[in-house]
C-alpha cells in the first residue's frame, strides 16, 4: 500500500490529552450544574433522516447540512437521463436519506414528539453532543463542534427562565469568568412594532438602535429615516433609543411607550418577574432591547451572555419558543432553553488563564523502571497507589534514566518514584517532587498519604 | 409545512435519561480506570478523509463505511457519460471525500503519525467515541455505537500487556461482573504452523480445535484430515487439541511441541511472563490456543474477555500489533491495546441487574409549587440545597398537588419538600420520603444534613 501523508478534513480537529482534559473540565462543569437543577441528559443519533432536518434551518441551513450517501447501490433510483437533468440538490435528495445533526434543537423536538408517550411533562433535558455544519471553516468556526443545551418543554412558567439564568450564573461562577447577562423579550419588540405600526421593521430598528453607542442619537435617527420610517415613528422611538438607567427605570419608560400594546406590556411583565426573582445573581443582568437573536422562533424572553474581560462576542444564548414541536405534529408545547458554546468558553478560559492546574490529565506518580525485577516490585506498589485513587504509571521499559525523567517532565507528572535494589531491601521509596526537586525516602503508606486527595 | 411522523434512521438509537445515566456509569467507570493507569484521553473528528479509511478494513469494511456527500455541487467532476459508465463505488469515490470513522484504531494510527512531533513515547491514550458502520441492523448490532479503547504505542515491554489485563480486571471488578480472561499469542500460533509446515492453515486449525468440547477428539481429527492436513500433521496436533491443566501445564506441553520453533518458544515466553506478573488478578486468566482474533494485525499477545454469568460472547478484546502506523508511513512502532464494548457491557449489567441505584439520573429533591409566593420562597431554599450539592427541582407551575406528586414518582425523585404558607411562617420544611412515605418537619439545615452525601 502506498504511504499516505495523513491529515484530517478541513474544519475538523484532533483533541490531544491536554485539550481533552480542559474540554472535559468545561463539559463536566456544565453537566454538573445542569444536573444540580434536575435537568436530565439524553443523547440522540448523529444521523437523522433528512426529512427531519431539511427545511428547519432556512435555505442557507439546508445547504450546510452534511448528507450521508446511501449505502449499497445509491445510484439505483437515478437514471442517466435524470442525472443529466436534475440539479445537485435534487440529486442529493435521491442519493442521500440521512444527514448529520446540525444542532441539538431540532433533534430534541423530534425526540420529544417521538417519545411523547414515555415523557413526563415538564421535561427538563440537557444534551452535550457534537453538531456538524458544512460552513466555510475560519478562525473559531469549525465543521464539527459541541453544543451544550438545556431545555424545558411543557411548562409556561417563568420560573424556568429564572432557573436557567441561575444556571448561567453558577456555571460562569465556577469557571471564574465574569459575565454580563442581557435579557429582552420578543413581546416587547412586537409591542414596539405594534405601537409604531411597523411590524416588519423590527429587525432594522433593533440594528439601528444597537449603533447608538457608536454613532449617537442623530446618527441612529438618520439611519431610521433613511430606512423608511416616518419622522413621527422616529420621534416615538426616541425614549427607546436613549433608554438607560436601572432595569426598573428602563421598564418604567417602556411601559409608557408601550401603553397601548397589550403584548408589549405583557413582555414588560415577564421581564420584570424574571428580574425580580434574580436579585441575588452574581452576574449583572440588564434589559437590552437591541438583543434580537432568534426572532424567527423565540416568542418570549431572549437571553445572551457576554464575557466581561474578553472581546469575544456572545458565549451563551437562549430563549423561549412556543411551537418547537409543531413542525413534527405536536403543537402547543412551550419550551425555553439555553445553549453553551464549548469552543468559545475554551477560548475565554485560555485567554484569561483560568483552567485549573489539574486539568492537564495524566498520572500523578511515575515509577522509574530500573529493570525487570524492580519493575515487577513497582507494579505491586503501583497497585496500592492506584487502589488509593492516585493515577500512577510504571515506565514500561528499563530505558535510560534520563529518558524516563524526560517522559515525566513532558507529561508534567508531579511525582516520580525511584525504587532500585537498595530501596527494595529497605522497603522504602525515593519520592522526587518534580516541581521543587526535593527528594524524600518514604514508605508506600507515606507516599499514599502525601499524594491521595 | 406538512406534518411529519418523526423517526430515526434504522440501526440508530435515542438514549433517554435513565439509559444515559447508565451509559455514563459505564463510560465513567472505564474512563476512571484508564486514567488511574496513566492513560490520557484524546478525541479525533467523526469524519476522516476517505483516503485515511479506505482499504484498512478489507473489502467488506470499505462497503460498510458511511460516506459523506461533498458539499456544494458534488456532481461537478462526474459527466453524464461517466455516470453511465462508472460503478457505484467508483461514483461514491468521486462524490465523497470524507467518511465517518469506522473504528478508533485507524484514526488513532493516523493521529499518532500526524502528531508524531508532539507526542512523547511511549504514548498511552484512551478514546471513548462513537463509530459508524453501515451494517445490516439486528439485535445487539447498531449502525452507531461507542467504542472505549486504550492503547500504548512506542513500547515493546510486556508490562503494558500486564497493565492492560489489570485494567480489565479492575473495570469488571468495579462493575461487579465475574469474567474470565483468555490469552493467546500470535507467535505460538505461528510456531504451530511452522512445526506443522502449514503456515496458511492456522485459522482452520484453531477453528477445528475450538470444536473439541463439542465434537470430541475424533471429530476434530476427522475435520482436520478432511480439511487437508496429513495424518502426520494431525498426530503432531494431538497434544495441542487435548491441551489441559494449569497454565503452567499447558505451557510445558507447548514448549515440547514447539521445541523446534524459535518463534513459538518466544510466544510461550511472552505468555509466561505476562501470566507470571498477574498472579493476584481477581479474574481467572488462562491460555487458550483457540483464541485467534485479529490474526491479520495482531503479532504478539491476544486477549479476550468473557462474562461468566451471561451468555453473550466476548465483551472485550485486544492484543499487540507491530505495525499499526506503517500504513501511514511510520513503520516500526509497536503497540498494544484493548477495547471495551459499551453496548455489550450494558446488556450484561442489565441482565445481571448490576446497575447501582443512583444511576437513574435526575433530582434528589423536588419542591412542590403551591403558588407564586411559595415558589419564590422555595427558589431560595433550592439555592441552598443546590449549594450543598443536592440535585434539586422546584416544580415550575403551581399545578394540582396530585400532578406534582405524579411527576416526582415518575422521575423517581426520592424526596419531596412541601412548603406552604404555614411552613414559611414556621421556617420549616415538610420533607416526604417517597419510598417509605414518612414525612418529617425539618429546617433547611436538617434537610441538607439528611440529603447531602
PDB file of C-alpha atoms in Angstrom, chain A residues 161-433:
ATOM      1  CA  UNK A 161     -36.374  31.304  32.781  1.00  0.00           C
ATOM      2  CA  UNK A 162     -35.288  32.237  36.295  1.00  0.00           C
ATOM      3  CA  UNK A 163     -33.571  28.908  36.891  1.00  0.00           C
ATOM      4  CA  UNK A 164     -31.849  28.952  33.513  1.00  0.00           C
ATOM      5  CA  UNK A 165     -30.337  32.326  34.409  1.00  0.00           C
ATOM      6  CA  UNK A 166     -29.250  30.904  37.774  1.00  0.00           C
ATOM      7  CA  UNK A 167     -27.608  28.067  35.871  1.00  0.00           C
ATOM      8  CA  UNK A 168     -25.745  30.504  33.634  1.00  0.00           C
ATOM      9  CA  UNK A 169     -24.661  32.473  36.695  1.00  0.00           C
ATOM     10  CA  UNK A 170     -23.488  29.343  38.511  1.00  0.00           C
ATOM     11  CA  UNK A 171     -21.579  27.927  35.542  1.00  0.00           C
ATOM     12  CA  UNK A 172     -19.567  31.098  34.968  1.00  0.00           C
ATOM     13  CA  UNK A 173     -19.049  31.492  38.703  1.00  0.00           C
ATOM     14  CA  UNK A 174     -17.485  28.027  38.715  1.00  0.00           C
ATOM     15  CA  UNK A 175     -15.338  28.929  35.728  1.00  0.00           C
ATOM     16  CA  UNK A 176     -14.285  32.170  37.417  1.00  0.00           C
ATOM     17  CA  UNK A 177     -15.398  34.167  34.371  1.00  0.00           C
ATOM     18  CA  UNK A 178     -17.142  37.495  34.917  1.00  0.00           C
ATOM     19  CA  UNK A 179     -20.131  37.770  32.599  1.00  0.00           C
ATOM     20  CA  UNK A 180     -22.981  40.095  31.877  1.00  0.00           C
ATOM     21  CA  UNK A 181     -26.411  38.683  31.114  1.00  0.00           C
ATOM     22  CA  UNK A 182     -28.669  40.542  28.744  1.00  0.00           C
ATOM     23  CA  UNK A 183     -32.345  39.897  28.666  1.00  0.00           C
ATOM     24  CA  UNK A 184     -35.020  41.016  26.253  1.00  0.00           C
ATOM     25  CA  UNK A 185     -38.468  39.807  25.358  1.00  0.00           C
ATOM     26  CA  UNK A 186     -39.874  39.145  21.964  1.00  0.00           C
ATOM     27  CA  UNK A 187     -43.221  40.544  23.124  1.00  0.00           C
ATOM     28  CA  UNK A 188     -41.609  43.907  23.884  1.00  0.00           C
ATOM     29  CA  UNK A 189     -40.185  44.011  20.375  1.00  0.00           C
ATOM     30  CA  UNK A 190     -43.562  43.059  18.956  1.00  0.00           C
ATOM     31  CA  UNK A 191     -45.118  45.779  21.104  1.00  0.00           C
ATOM     32  CA  UNK A 192     -42.724  48.385  19.706  1.00  0.00           C
ATOM     33  CA  UNK A 193     -43.612  47.324  16.177  1.00  0.00           C
ATOM     34  CA  UNK A 194     -47.320  47.488  17.035  1.00  0.00           C
ATOM     35  CA  UNK A 195     -47.073  50.930  18.551  1.00  0.00           C
ATOM     36  CA  UNK A 196     -45.113  52.180  15.542  1.00  0.00           C
ATOM     37  CA  UNK A 197     -47.359  50.392  13.071  1.00  0.00           C
ATOM     38  CA  UNK A 198     -44.254  48.829  11.502  1.00  0.00           C
ATOM     39  CA  UNK A 199     -44.490  45.129  12.238  1.00  0.00           C
ATOM     40  CA  UNK A 200     -41.978  44.041   9.605  1.00  0.00           C
ATOM     41  CA  UNK A 201     -39.304  46.575  10.526  1.00  0.00           C
ATOM     42  CA  UNK A 202     -38.374  45.361  13.964  1.00  0.00           C
ATOM     43  CA  UNK A 203     -35.010  43.880  12.975  1.00  0.00           C
ATOM     44  CA  UNK A 204     -33.932  47.081  11.179  1.00  0.00           C
ATOM     45  CA  UNK A 205     -34.997  49.071  14.205  1.00  0.00           C
ATOM     46  CA  UNK A 206     -33.017  46.979  16.696  1.00  0.00           C
ATOM     47  CA  UNK A 207     -29.988  47.026  14.410  1.00  0.00           C
ATOM     48  CA  UNK A 208     -30.157  50.829  14.207  1.00  0.00           C
ATOM     49  CA  UNK A 209     -30.665  51.256  17.956  1.00  0.00           C
ATOM     50  CA  UNK A 210     -27.689  48.969  18.559  1.00  0.00           C
ATOM     51  CA  UNK A 211     -25.471  51.605  16.913  1.00  0.00           C
ATOM     52  CA  UNK A 212     -26.427  54.297  19.437  1.00  0.00           C
ATOM     53  CA  UNK A 213     -23.138  53.995  21.331  1.00  0.00           C
ATOM     54  CA  UNK A 214     -21.147  54.307  18.125  1.00  0.00           C
ATOM     55  CA  UNK A 215     -22.971  56.879  16.018  1.00  0.00           C
ATOM     56  CA  UNK A 216     -25.069  58.736  18.597  1.00  0.00           C
ATOM     57  CA  UNK A 217     -28.713  59.702  18.596  1.00  0.00           C
ATOM     58  CA  UNK A 218     -28.503  61.799  15.453  1.00  0.00           C
ATOM     59  CA  UNK A 219     -26.821  59.015  13.553  1.00  0.00           C
ATOM     60  CA  UNK A 220     -29.425  56.482  14.604  1.00  0.00           C
ATOM     61  CA  UNK A 221     -32.277  58.789  13.716  1.00  0.00           C
ATOM     62  CA  UNK A 222     -30.758  59.474  10.333  1.00  0.00           C
ATOM     63  CA  UNK A 223     -30.427  55.753   9.666  1.00  0.00           C
ATOM     64  CA  UNK A 224     -34.005  55.086  10.711  1.00  0.00           C
ATOM     65  CA  UNK A 225     -35.353  57.826   8.456  1.00  0.00           C
ATOM     66  CA  UNK A 226     -33.254  56.598   5.551  1.00  0.00           C
ATOM     67  CA  UNK A 227     -34.526  53.119   6.303  1.00  0.00           C
ATOM     68  CA  UNK A 228     -38.055  54.298   5.576  1.00  0.00           C
ATOM     69  CA  UNK A 229     -39.522  55.173   8.985  1.00  0.00           C
ATOM     70  CA  UNK A 230     -41.545  58.380   9.168  1.00  0.00           C
ATOM     71  CA  UNK A 231     -40.453  61.319  11.329  1.00  0.00           C
ATOM     72  CA  UNK A 232     -43.373  60.554  13.625  1.00  0.00           C
ATOM     73  CA  UNK A 233     -42.222  56.961  14.034  1.00  0.00           C
ATOM     74  CA  UNK A 234     -38.670  58.059  14.720  1.00  0.00           C
ATOM     75  CA  UNK A 235     -39.950  60.541  17.299  1.00  0.00           C
ATOM     76  CA  UNK A 236     -41.812  57.788  19.071  1.00  0.00           C
ATOM     77  CA  UNK A 237     -38.613  55.740  19.181  1.00  0.00           C
ATOM     78  CA  UNK A 238     -36.582  58.439  20.958  1.00  0.00           C
ATOM     79  CA  UNK A 239     -37.129  57.154  24.525  1.00  0.00           C
ATOM     80  CA  UNK A 240     -36.261  53.665  23.357  1.00  0.00           C
ATOM     81  CA  UNK A 241     -33.059  54.636  21.582  1.00  0.00           C
ATOM     82  CA  UNK A 242     -31.811  56.563  24.594  1.00  0.00           C
ATOM     83  CA  UNK A 243     -33.146  54.055  27.118  1.00  0.00           C
ATOM     84  CA  UNK A 244     -30.890  53.987  30.185  1.00  0.00           C
ATOM     85  CA  UNK A 245     -30.749  53.760  33.955  1.00  0.00           C
ATOM     86  CA  UNK A 246     -31.598  50.763  36.101  1.00  0.00           C
ATOM     87  CA  UNK A 247     -33.746  47.917  34.832  1.00  0.00           C
ATOM     88  CA  UNK A 248     -36.637  49.457  36.789  1.00  0.00           C
ATOM     89  CA  UNK A 249     -36.078  52.804  35.051  1.00  0.00           C
ATOM     90  CA  UNK A 250     -35.998  51.132  31.666  1.00  0.00           C
ATOM     91  CA  UNK A 251     -39.134  49.103  32.359  1.00  0.00           C
ATOM     92  CA  UNK A 252     -40.976  52.208  33.546  1.00  0.00           C
ATOM     93  CA  UNK A 253     -40.090  54.028  30.328  1.00  0.00           C
ATOM     94  CA  UNK A 254     -41.080  51.041  28.222  1.00  0.00           C
ATOM     95  CA  UNK A 255     -44.410  50.737  29.975  1.00  0.00           C
ATOM     96  CA  UNK A 256     -45.153  54.330  28.961  1.00  0.00           C
ATOM     97  CA  UNK A 257     -44.094  53.815  25.358  1.00  0.00           C
ATOM     98  CA  UNK A 258     -45.979  50.525  25.106  1.00  0.00           C
ATOM     99  CA  UNK A 259     -49.078  51.714  26.971  1.00  0.00           C
ATOM    100  CA  UNK A 260     -51.345  50.884  24.022  1.00  0.00           C
ATOM    101  CA  UNK A 261     -49.869  47.456  23.271  1.00  0.00           C
ATOM    102  CA  UNK A 262     -51.189  44.570  25.358  1.00  0.00           C
ATOM    103  CA  UNK A 263     -48.463  42.302  24.017  1.00  0.00           C
ATOM    104  CA  UNK A 264     -45.754  44.845  24.766  1.00  0.00           C
ATOM    105  CA  UNK A 265     -46.930  45.280  28.353  1.00  0.00           C
ATOM    106  CA  UNK A 266     -47.051  41.501  28.771  1.00  0.00           C
ATOM    107  CA  UNK A 267     -43.410  41.418  27.689  1.00  0.00           C
ATOM    108  CA  UNK A 268     -42.577  44.047  30.329  1.00  0.00           C
ATOM    109  CA  UNK A 269     -44.380  41.973  32.961  1.00  0.00           C
ATOM    110  CA  UNK A 270     -42.409  38.890  32.031  1.00  0.00           C
ATOM    111  CA  UNK A 271     -39.061  40.642  32.164  1.00  0.00           C
ATOM    112  CA  UNK A 272     -39.990  42.308  35.461  1.00  0.00           C
ATOM    113  CA  UNK A 273     -40.965  38.972  37.004  1.00  0.00           C
ATOM    114  CA  UNK A 274     -37.763  37.249  35.911  1.00  0.00           C
ATOM    115  CA  UNK A 275     -35.539  40.112  37.062  1.00  0.00           C
ATOM    116  CA  UNK A 276     -37.458  40.289  40.352  1.00  0.00           C
ATOM    117  CA  UNK A 277     -36.560  36.674  41.136  1.00  0.00           C
ATOM    118  CA  UNK A 278     -32.917  37.183  40.258  1.00  0.00           C
ATOM    119  CA  UNK A 279     -31.897  39.869  42.731  1.00  0.00           C
ATOM    120  CA  UNK A 280     -29.154  37.715  44.234  1.00  0.00           C
ATOM    121  CA  UNK A 281     -27.493  36.775  40.961  1.00  0.00           C
ATOM    122  CA  UNK A 282     -23.720  37.286  40.998  1.00  0.00           C
ATOM    123  CA  UNK A 283     -23.619  38.416  37.352  1.00  0.00           C
ATOM    124  CA  UNK A 284     -25.112  41.759  36.329  1.00  0.00           C
ATOM    125  CA  UNK A 285     -28.281  41.273  34.325  1.00  0.00           C
ATOM    126  CA  UNK A 286     -29.883  44.013  32.308  1.00  0.00           C
ATOM    127  CA  UNK A 287     -32.712  44.645  29.905  1.00  0.00           C
ATOM    128  CA  UNK A 288     -31.302  45.250  26.428  1.00  0.00           C
ATOM    129  CA  UNK A 289     -33.807  45.998  23.693  1.00  0.00           C
ATOM    130  CA  UNK A 290     -31.216  45.558  20.950  1.00  0.00           C
ATOM    131  CA  UNK A 291     -30.984  41.876  21.759  1.00  0.00           C
ATOM    132  CA  UNK A 292     -32.865  40.356  18.849  1.00  0.00           C
ATOM    133  CA  UNK A 293     -31.486  36.830  18.423  1.00  0.00           C
ATOM    134  CA  UNK A 294     -33.627  34.029  17.082  1.00  0.00           C
ATOM    135  CA  UNK A 295     -36.553  36.255  16.168  1.00  0.00           C
ATOM    136  CA  UNK A 296     -37.930  33.597  13.849  1.00  0.00           C
ATOM    137  CA  UNK A 297     -38.567  31.177  16.707  1.00  0.00           C
ATOM    138  CA  UNK A 298     -38.282  32.911  20.087  1.00  0.00           C
ATOM    139  CA  UNK A 299     -41.649  34.111  21.369  1.00  0.00           C
ATOM    140  CA  UNK A 300     -40.918  35.275  24.937  1.00  0.00           C
ATOM    141  CA  UNK A 301     -37.751  36.008  26.886  1.00  0.00           C
ATOM    142  CA  UNK A 302     -34.476  36.130  24.982  1.00  0.00           C
ATOM    143  CA  UNK A 303     -31.052  35.887  26.665  1.00  0.00           C
ATOM    144  CA  UNK A 304     -27.487  36.497  25.776  1.00  0.00           C
ATOM    145  CA  UNK A 305     -24.326  36.257  27.835  1.00  0.00           C
ATOM    146  CA  UNK A 306     -21.157  38.229  27.245  1.00  0.00           C
ATOM    147  CA  UNK A 307     -17.792  37.714  28.912  1.00  0.00           C
ATOM    148  CA  UNK A 308     -16.747  40.986  30.572  1.00  0.00           C
ATOM    149  CA  UNK A 309     -12.981  40.601  30.390  1.00  0.00           C
ATOM    150  CA  UNK A 310     -12.554  39.242  26.876  1.00  0.00           C
ATOM    151  CA  UNK A 311     -13.600  40.570  23.494  1.00  0.00           C
ATOM    152  CA  UNK A 312     -15.304  37.548  22.043  1.00  0.00           C
ATOM    153  CA  UNK A 313     -18.980  38.288  21.430  1.00  0.00           C
ATOM    154  CA  UNK A 314     -21.765  36.204  22.876  1.00  0.00           C
ATOM    155  CA  UNK A 315     -20.754  32.999  24.685  1.00  0.00           C
ATOM    156  CA  UNK A 316     -24.238  31.857  25.567  1.00  0.00           C
ATOM    157  CA  UNK A 317     -27.745  32.375  24.384  1.00  0.00           C
ATOM    158  CA  UNK A 318     -31.271  31.169  24.723  1.00  0.00           C
ATOM    159  CA  UNK A 319     -34.896  31.998  24.954  1.00  0.00           C
ATOM    160  CA  UNK A 320     -38.467  30.833  24.983  1.00  0.00           C
ATOM    161  CA  UNK A 321     -40.173  29.312  21.971  1.00  0.00           C
ATOM    162  CA  UNK A 322     -43.812  28.366  21.787  1.00  0.00           C
ATOM    163  CA  UNK A 323     -44.005  25.959  18.920  1.00  0.00           C
ATOM    164  CA  UNK A 324     -40.829  23.923  18.649  1.00  0.00           C
ATOM    165  CA  UNK A 325     -42.578  20.601  18.238  1.00  0.00           C
ATOM    166  CA  UNK A 326     -45.292  21.917  15.927  1.00  0.00           C
ATOM    167  CA  UNK A 327     -43.249  21.035  12.850  1.00  0.00           C
ATOM    168  CA  UNK A 328     -43.427  17.402  13.930  1.00  0.00           C
ATOM    169  CA  UNK A 329     -47.161  17.425  14.519  1.00  0.00           C
ATOM    170  CA  UNK A 330     -47.300  18.247  18.227  1.00  0.00           C
ATOM    171  CA  UNK A 331     -48.416  21.868  18.552  1.00  0.00           C
ATOM    172  CA  UNK A 332     -48.891  23.945  21.678  1.00  0.00           C
ATOM    173  CA  UNK A 333     -45.864  22.772  23.627  1.00  0.00           C
ATOM    174  CA  UNK A 334     -43.999  25.731  25.068  1.00  0.00           C
ATOM    175  CA  UNK A 335     -40.319  25.497  25.843  1.00  0.00           C
ATOM    176  CA  UNK A 336     -37.367  27.545  26.961  1.00  0.00           C
ATOM    177  CA  UNK A 337     -33.700  26.743  26.669  1.00  0.00           C
ATOM    178  CA  UNK A 338     -30.106  27.841  26.761  1.00  0.00           C
ATOM    179  CA  UNK A 339     -27.004  26.759  24.919  1.00  0.00           C
ATOM    180  CA  UNK A 340     -23.367  26.986  25.974  1.00  0.00           C
ATOM    181  CA  UNK A 341     -20.750  27.130  23.253  1.00  0.00           C
ATOM    182  CA  UNK A 342     -17.869  24.974  24.444  1.00  0.00           C
ATOM    183  CA  UNK A 343     -15.372  26.344  21.937  1.00  0.00           C
ATOM    184  CA  UNK A 344     -15.994  29.973  22.887  1.00  0.00           C
ATOM    185  CA  UNK A 345     -15.723  29.103  26.574  1.00  0.00           C
ATOM    186  CA  UNK A 346     -12.479  27.250  25.856  1.00  0.00           C
ATOM    187  CA  UNK A 347     -11.080  30.369  24.241  1.00  0.00           C
ATOM    188  CA  UNK A 348     -12.235  32.593  27.117  1.00  0.00           C
ATOM    189  CA  UNK A 349     -10.710  30.315  29.763  1.00  0.00           C
ATOM    190  CA  UNK A 350      -7.478  30.109  27.765  1.00  0.00           C
ATOM    191  CA  UNK A 351      -7.216  33.870  27.296  1.00  0.00           C
ATOM    192  CA  UNK A 352      -7.922  34.540  30.968  1.00  0.00           C
ATOM    193  CA  UNK A 353      -5.690  31.637  32.064  1.00  0.00           C
ATOM    194  CA  UNK A 354      -8.480  30.191  34.160  1.00  0.00           C
ATOM    195  CA  UNK A 355      -8.084  26.457  33.616  1.00  0.00           C
ATOM    196  CA  UNK A 356      -7.344  24.785  36.948  1.00  0.00           C
ATOM    197  CA  UNK A 357      -3.868  23.277  37.167  1.00  0.00           C
ATOM    198  CA  UNK A 358      -5.215  19.742  37.471  1.00  0.00           C
ATOM    199  CA  UNK A 359      -6.757  19.872  34.016  1.00  0.00           C
ATOM    200  CA  UNK A 360      -3.557  18.556  32.439  1.00  0.00           C
ATOM    201  CA  UNK A 361      -4.713  14.974  32.569  1.00  0.00           C
ATOM    202  CA  UNK A 362      -2.324  12.107  33.115  1.00  0.00           C
ATOM    203  CA  UNK A 363      -0.624  10.390  36.031  1.00  0.00           C
ATOM    204  CA  UNK A 364       0.380  11.977  39.350  1.00  0.00           C
ATOM    205  CA  UNK A 365       3.076   9.424  40.052  1.00  0.00           C
ATOM    206  CA  UNK A 366       5.577   7.656  37.801  1.00  0.00           C
ATOM    207  CA  UNK A 367       7.654   4.680  38.942  1.00  0.00           C
ATOM    208  CA  UNK A 368      11.015   4.675  37.210  1.00  0.00           C
ATOM    209  CA  UNK A 369      11.872   1.287  35.686  1.00  0.00           C
ATOM    210  CA  UNK A 370      15.311   0.020  36.792  1.00  0.00           C
ATOM    211  CA  UNK A 371      14.969  -3.466  35.324  1.00  0.00           C
ATOM    212  CA  UNK A 372      12.748  -6.499  35.297  1.00  0.00           C
ATOM    213  CA  UNK A 373      12.949  -7.351  38.993  1.00  0.00           C
ATOM    214  CA  UNK A 374      12.483  -3.770  40.157  1.00  0.00           C
ATOM    215  CA  UNK A 375       9.622  -3.209  37.712  1.00  0.00           C
ATOM    216  CA  UNK A 376       7.763  -6.273  38.984  1.00  0.00           C
ATOM    217  CA  UNK A 377       8.163  -4.901  42.507  1.00  0.00           C
ATOM    218  CA  UNK A 378       6.984  -1.432  41.432  1.00  0.00           C
ATOM    219  CA  UNK A 379       3.946  -2.958  39.761  1.00  0.00           C
ATOM    220  CA  UNK A 380       2.872  -4.174  43.199  1.00  0.00           C
ATOM    221  CA  UNK A 381       3.450  -0.732  44.713  1.00  0.00           C
ATOM    222  CA  UNK A 382       1.510   0.838  41.847  1.00  0.00           C
ATOM    223  CA  UNK A 383      -1.439  -1.427  42.619  1.00  0.00           C
ATOM    224  CA  UNK A 384      -1.516   0.145  46.079  1.00  0.00           C
ATOM    225  CA  UNK A 385      -1.268   3.767  44.939  1.00  0.00           C
ATOM    226  CA  UNK A 386      -3.937   3.139  42.304  1.00  0.00           C
ATOM    227  CA  UNK A 387      -6.095   1.469  44.899  1.00  0.00           C
ATOM    228  CA  UNK A 388      -5.821   4.727  46.835  1.00  0.00           C
ATOM    229  CA  UNK A 389      -7.049   6.583  43.741  1.00  0.00           C
ATOM    230  CA  UNK A 390      -3.689   8.031  42.677  1.00  0.00           C
ATOM    231  CA  UNK A 391      -3.252   7.925  38.885  1.00  0.00           C
ATOM    232  CA  UNK A 392       0.007   6.040  38.531  1.00  0.00           C
ATOM    233  CA  UNK A 393       2.320   4.852  35.798  1.00  0.00           C
ATOM    234  CA  UNK A 394       5.164   2.376  35.834  1.00  0.00           C
ATOM    235  CA  UNK A 395       7.535   3.226  32.991  1.00  0.00           C
ATOM    236  CA  UNK A 396       7.222   0.105  30.841  1.00  0.00           C
ATOM    237  CA  UNK A 397      10.796  -0.159  29.568  1.00  0.00           C
ATOM    238  CA  UNK A 398      14.006  -0.121  31.584  1.00  0.00           C
ATOM    239  CA  UNK A 399      15.220   2.758  29.458  1.00  0.00           C
ATOM    240  CA  UNK A 400      17.950   5.225  30.378  1.00  0.00           C
ATOM    241  CA  UNK A 401      17.144   7.235  33.497  1.00  0.00           C
ATOM    242  CA  UNK A 402      17.370  10.478  31.527  1.00  0.00           C
ATOM    243  CA  UNK A 403      14.763   9.304  29.036  1.00  0.00           C
ATOM    244  CA  UNK A 404      12.376   8.274  31.780  1.00  0.00           C
ATOM    245  CA  UNK A 405      12.758  11.597  33.600  1.00  0.00           C
ATOM    246  CA  UNK A 406      12.214  13.402  30.300  1.00  0.00           C
ATOM    247  CA  UNK A 407       8.956  11.487  29.925  1.00  0.00           C
ATOM    248  CA  UNK A 408       7.841  12.580  33.401  1.00  0.00           C
ATOM    249  CA  UNK A 409       8.710  16.176  32.581  1.00  0.00           C
ATOM    250  CA  UNK A 410       6.991  16.183  29.209  1.00  0.00           C
ATOM    251  CA  UNK A 411       3.785  14.797  30.706  1.00  0.00           C
ATOM    252  CA  UNK A 412       4.054  17.072  33.760  1.00  0.00           C
ATOM    253  CA  UNK A 413       3.858  14.157  36.157  1.00  0.00           C
ATOM    254  CA  UNK A 414       4.309  15.880  39.534  1.00  0.00           C
ATOM    255  CA  UNK A 415       5.982  12.991  41.424  1.00  0.00           C
ATOM    256  CA  UNK A 416       8.485  10.359  40.404  1.00  0.00           C
ATOM    257  CA  UNK A 417       9.239   7.243  42.482  1.00  0.00           C
ATOM    258  CA  UNK A 418      12.705   5.741  42.307  1.00  0.00           C
ATOM    259  CA  UNK A 419      12.888   2.191  43.597  1.00  0.00           C
ATOM    260  CA  UNK A 420      16.185   0.416  42.983  1.00  0.00           C
ATOM    261  CA  UNK A 421      17.677  -2.631  44.649  1.00  0.00           C
ATOM    262  CA  UNK A 422      18.564  -0.756  47.830  1.00  0.00           C
ATOM    263  CA  UNK A 423      15.113   0.759  48.243  1.00  0.00           C
ATOM    264  CA  UNK A 424      13.580  -2.663  47.708  1.00  0.00           C
ATOM    265  CA  UNK A 425      15.719  -4.063  50.524  1.00  0.00           C
ATOM    266  CA  UNK A 426      14.798  -1.194  52.845  1.00  0.00           C
ATOM    267  CA  UNK A 427      11.138  -1.237  51.867  1.00  0.00           C
ATOM    268  CA  UNK A 428      11.314   2.445  51.001  1.00  0.00           C
ATOM    269  CA  UNK A 429      10.579   4.657  48.036  1.00  0.00           C
ATOM    270  CA  UNK A 430      12.670   7.614  46.941  1.00  0.00           C
ATOM    271  CA  UNK A 431       9.959  10.100  46.031  1.00  0.00           C
ATOM    272  CA  UNK A 432      11.030  13.063  43.939  1.00  0.00           C
ATOM    273  CA  UNK A 433       8.893  16.193  43.735  1.00  0.00           C
TER     274      UNK A 433
END
